[in-house]
mmCIF file of C-alpha atoms in Angstrom:
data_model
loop_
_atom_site.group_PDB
_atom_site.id
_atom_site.type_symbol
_atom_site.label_atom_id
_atom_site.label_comp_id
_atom_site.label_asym_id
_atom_site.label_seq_id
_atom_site.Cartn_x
_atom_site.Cartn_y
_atom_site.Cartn_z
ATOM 1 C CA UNK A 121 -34.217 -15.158 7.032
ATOM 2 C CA UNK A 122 -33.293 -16.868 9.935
ATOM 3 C CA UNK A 123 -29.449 -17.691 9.330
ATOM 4 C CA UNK A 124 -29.177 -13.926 8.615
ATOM 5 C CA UNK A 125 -30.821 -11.648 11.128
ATOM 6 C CA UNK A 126 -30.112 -7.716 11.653
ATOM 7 C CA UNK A 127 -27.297 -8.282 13.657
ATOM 8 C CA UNK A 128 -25.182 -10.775 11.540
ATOM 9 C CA UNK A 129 -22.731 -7.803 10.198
ATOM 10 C CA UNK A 130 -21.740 -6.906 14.117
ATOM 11 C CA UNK A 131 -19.894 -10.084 14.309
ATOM 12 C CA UNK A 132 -17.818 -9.223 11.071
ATOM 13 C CA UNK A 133 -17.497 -5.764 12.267
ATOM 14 C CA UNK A 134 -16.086 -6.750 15.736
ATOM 15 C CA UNK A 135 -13.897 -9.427 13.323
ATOM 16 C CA UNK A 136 -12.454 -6.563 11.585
ATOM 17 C CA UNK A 137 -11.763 -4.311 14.577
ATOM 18 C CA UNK A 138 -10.271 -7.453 16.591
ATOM 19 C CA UNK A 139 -7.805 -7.991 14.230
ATOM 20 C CA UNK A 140 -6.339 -4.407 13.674
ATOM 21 C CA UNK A 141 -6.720 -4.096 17.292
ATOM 22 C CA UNK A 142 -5.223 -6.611 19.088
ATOM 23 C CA UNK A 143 -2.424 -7.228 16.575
ATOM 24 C CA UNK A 144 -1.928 -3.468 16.982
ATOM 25 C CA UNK A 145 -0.686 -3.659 20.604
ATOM 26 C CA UNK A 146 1.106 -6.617 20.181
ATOM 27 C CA UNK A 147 2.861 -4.692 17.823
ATOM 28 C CA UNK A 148 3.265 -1.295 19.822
ATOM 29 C CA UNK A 149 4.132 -3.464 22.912
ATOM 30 C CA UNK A 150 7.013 -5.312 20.978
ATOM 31 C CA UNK A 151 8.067 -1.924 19.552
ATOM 32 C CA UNK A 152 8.026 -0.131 22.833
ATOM 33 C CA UNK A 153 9.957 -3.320 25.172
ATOM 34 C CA UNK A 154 12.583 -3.694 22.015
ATOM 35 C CA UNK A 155 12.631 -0.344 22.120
ATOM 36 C CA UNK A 156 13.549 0.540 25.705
ATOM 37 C CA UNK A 157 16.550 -2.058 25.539
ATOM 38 C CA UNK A 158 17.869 -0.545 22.597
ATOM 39 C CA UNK A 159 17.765 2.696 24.456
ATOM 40 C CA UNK A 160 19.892 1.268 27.391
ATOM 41 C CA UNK A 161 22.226 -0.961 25.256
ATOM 42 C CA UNK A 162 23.430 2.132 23.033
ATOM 43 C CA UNK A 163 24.436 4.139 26.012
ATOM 44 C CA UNK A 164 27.259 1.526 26.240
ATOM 45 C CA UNK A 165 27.205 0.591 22.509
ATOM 46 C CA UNK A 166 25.768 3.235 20.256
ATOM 47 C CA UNK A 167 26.953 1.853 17.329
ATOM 48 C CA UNK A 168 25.127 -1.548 17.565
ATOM 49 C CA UNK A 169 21.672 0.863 17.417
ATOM 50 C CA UNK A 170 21.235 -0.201 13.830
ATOM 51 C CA UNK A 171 21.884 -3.931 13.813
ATOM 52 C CA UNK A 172 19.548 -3.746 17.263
ATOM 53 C CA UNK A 173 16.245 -2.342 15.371
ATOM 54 C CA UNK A 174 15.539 -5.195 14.352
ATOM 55 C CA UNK A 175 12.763 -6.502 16.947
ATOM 56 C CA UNK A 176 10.622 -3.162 15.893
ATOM 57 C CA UNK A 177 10.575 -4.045 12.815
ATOM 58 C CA UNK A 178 9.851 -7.996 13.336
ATOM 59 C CA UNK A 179 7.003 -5.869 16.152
ATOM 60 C CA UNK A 180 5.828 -3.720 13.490
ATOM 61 C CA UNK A 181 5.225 -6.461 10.748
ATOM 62 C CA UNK A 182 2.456 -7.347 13.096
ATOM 63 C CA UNK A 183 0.137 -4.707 12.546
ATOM 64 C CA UNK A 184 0.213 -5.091 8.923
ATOM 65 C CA UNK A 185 -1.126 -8.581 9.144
ATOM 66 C CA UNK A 186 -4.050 -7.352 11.562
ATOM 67 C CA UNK A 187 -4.478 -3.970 8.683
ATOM 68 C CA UNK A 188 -4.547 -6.915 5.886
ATOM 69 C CA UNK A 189 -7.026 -9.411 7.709
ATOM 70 C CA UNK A 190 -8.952 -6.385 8.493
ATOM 71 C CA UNK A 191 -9.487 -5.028 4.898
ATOM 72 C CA UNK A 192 -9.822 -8.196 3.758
ATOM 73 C CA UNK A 193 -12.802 -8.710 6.174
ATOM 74 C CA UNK A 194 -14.378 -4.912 5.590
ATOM 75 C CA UNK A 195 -14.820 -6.052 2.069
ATOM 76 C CA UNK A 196 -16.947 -9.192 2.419
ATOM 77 C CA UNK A 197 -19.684 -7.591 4.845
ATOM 78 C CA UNK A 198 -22.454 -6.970 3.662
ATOM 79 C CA UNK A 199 -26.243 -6.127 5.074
ATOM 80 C CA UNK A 200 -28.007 -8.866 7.371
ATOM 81 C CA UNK A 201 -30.484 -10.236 4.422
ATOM 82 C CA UNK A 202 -27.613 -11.940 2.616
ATOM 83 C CA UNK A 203 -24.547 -11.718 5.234
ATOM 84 C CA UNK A 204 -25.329 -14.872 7.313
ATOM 85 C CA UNK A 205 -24.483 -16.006 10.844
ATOM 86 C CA UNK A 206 -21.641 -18.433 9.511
ATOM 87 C CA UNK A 207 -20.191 -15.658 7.350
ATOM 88 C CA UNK A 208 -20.205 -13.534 10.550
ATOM 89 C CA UNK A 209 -18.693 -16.218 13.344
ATOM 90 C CA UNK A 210 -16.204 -17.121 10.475
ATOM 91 C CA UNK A 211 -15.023 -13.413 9.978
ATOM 92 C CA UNK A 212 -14.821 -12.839 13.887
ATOM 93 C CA UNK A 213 -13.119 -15.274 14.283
ATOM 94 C CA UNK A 214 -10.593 -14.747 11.310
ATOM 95 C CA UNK A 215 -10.360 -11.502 13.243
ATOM 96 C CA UNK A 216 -9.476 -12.898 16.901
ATOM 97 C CA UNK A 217 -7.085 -15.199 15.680
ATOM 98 C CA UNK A 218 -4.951 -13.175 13.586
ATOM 99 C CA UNK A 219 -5.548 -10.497 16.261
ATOM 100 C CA UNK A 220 -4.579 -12.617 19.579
ATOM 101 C CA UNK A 221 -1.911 -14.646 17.882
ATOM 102 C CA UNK A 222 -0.670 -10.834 17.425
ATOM 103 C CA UNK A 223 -0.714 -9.761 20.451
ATOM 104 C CA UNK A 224 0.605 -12.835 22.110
ATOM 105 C CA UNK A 225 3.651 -12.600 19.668
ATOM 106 C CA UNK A 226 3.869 -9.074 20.221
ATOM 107 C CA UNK A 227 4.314 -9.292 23.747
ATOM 108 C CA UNK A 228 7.226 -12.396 22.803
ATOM 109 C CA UNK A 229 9.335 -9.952 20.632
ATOM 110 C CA UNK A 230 9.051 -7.941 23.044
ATOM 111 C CA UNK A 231 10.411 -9.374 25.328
ATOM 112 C CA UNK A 232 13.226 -11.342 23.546
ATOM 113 C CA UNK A 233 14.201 -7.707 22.006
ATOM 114 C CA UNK A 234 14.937 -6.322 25.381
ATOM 115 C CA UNK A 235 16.683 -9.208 26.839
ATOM 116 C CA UNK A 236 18.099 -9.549 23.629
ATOM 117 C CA UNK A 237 19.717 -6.322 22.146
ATOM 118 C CA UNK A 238 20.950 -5.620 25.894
ATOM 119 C CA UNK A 239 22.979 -9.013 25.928
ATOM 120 C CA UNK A 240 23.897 -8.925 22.409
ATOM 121 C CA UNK A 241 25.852 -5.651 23.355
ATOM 122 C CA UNK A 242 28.092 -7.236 25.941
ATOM 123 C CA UNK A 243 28.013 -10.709 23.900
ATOM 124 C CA UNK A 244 27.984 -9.951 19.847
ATOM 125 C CA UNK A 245 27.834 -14.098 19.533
ATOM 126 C CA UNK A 246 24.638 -14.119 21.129
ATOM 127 C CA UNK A 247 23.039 -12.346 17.795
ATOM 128 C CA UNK A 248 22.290 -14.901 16.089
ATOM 129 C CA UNK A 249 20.782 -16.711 18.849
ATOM 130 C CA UNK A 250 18.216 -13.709 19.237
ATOM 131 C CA UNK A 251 17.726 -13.714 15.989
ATOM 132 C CA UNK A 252 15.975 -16.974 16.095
ATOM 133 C CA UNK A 253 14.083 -16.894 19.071
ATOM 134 C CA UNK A 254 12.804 -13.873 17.246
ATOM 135 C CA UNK A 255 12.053 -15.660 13.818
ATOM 136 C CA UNK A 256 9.768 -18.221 16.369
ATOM 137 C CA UNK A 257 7.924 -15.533 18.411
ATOM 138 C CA UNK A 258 7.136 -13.876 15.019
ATOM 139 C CA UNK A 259 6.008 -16.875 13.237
ATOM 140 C CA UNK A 260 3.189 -16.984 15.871
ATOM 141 C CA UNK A 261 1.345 -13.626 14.556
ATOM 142 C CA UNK A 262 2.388 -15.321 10.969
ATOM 143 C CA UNK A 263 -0.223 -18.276 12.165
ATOM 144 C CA UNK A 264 -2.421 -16.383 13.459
ATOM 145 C CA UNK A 265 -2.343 -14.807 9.860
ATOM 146 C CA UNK A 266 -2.525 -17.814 8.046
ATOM 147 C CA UNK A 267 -5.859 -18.976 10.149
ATOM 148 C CA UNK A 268 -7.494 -15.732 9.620
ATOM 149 C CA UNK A 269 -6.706 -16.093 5.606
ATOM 150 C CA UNK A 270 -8.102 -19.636 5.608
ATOM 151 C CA UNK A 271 -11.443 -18.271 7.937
ATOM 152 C CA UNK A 272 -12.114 -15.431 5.457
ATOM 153 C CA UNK A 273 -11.557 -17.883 1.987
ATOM 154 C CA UNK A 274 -14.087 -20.660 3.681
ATOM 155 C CA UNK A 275 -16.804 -18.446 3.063
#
């Protein structure tokens, strides 16, 4: 067939890898920036350690949409004769997008957890300000998600 040649399945392969991947180091780079500013806020305010973990976990919730997009993808391919170029490009790119939109809101919580849990320590008002920026750099992996479910239902 000629919409499904030999190396259709490659495409949802490198679908399924993208997404695990790349949401996978937004998530360890959120965890690991959040992280570092809760390690130099609780030398000042150890017991604000708790109420500060919250950008990990925002970080980690990440990687299980890029584990969920991937299993859902690992699933639907199948050989080339009747896994098709469209079912391919679709699951790649259900696979970048949840993937990228991962990392690119991985590297936001990151970022907004550092800056964050350090001024929130010398500013406890400034929590719930955090908090939101938070909520909006993690509804960008939540998109990302959201694409990737649509991309994988079309076919």
């Amino acid at each position: 067939m000629a919409d499904a040649p030999a190396y259709a399945p490659f495409f949802g392969c490198m679908g399924a890898a993208s997404a695990i991947i790349f949401s996978s180091f937004g998530a360890a780079y959120g965890t690991a920036k959040s992280g570092v500013g809760i390690s130099a806020m609780a030398i000042m305010k150890p017991d604000l350690i708790m109420k500060s973990i919250i950008p990990v976990v925002m970080a980690g919730i990440l990687a299980i949409y890029g584990l969920v997009v991937a299993a859902l993808l690992i699933g639907k391919i199948d050989p080339a004769p009747g896994y098709t170029l469209f079912h391919s490009f679709c699951h790649f790119a259900a696979g970048l997008a949840v993937g990228l939109c991962g990392l690119a809101s991985g590297f936001a919580i990151g970022i907004v957890g550092d800056a964050g849990v350090r001024a929130t320590a010398q500013q406890p008002r400034l929590f719930v300000g955090m908090i939101l920026i938070l909520i909006f750099a993690e509804v960008l992996g939540l998109y990302g998600f959201i694409v990737a479910i649509i991309l994988h239902l079309k076919v």
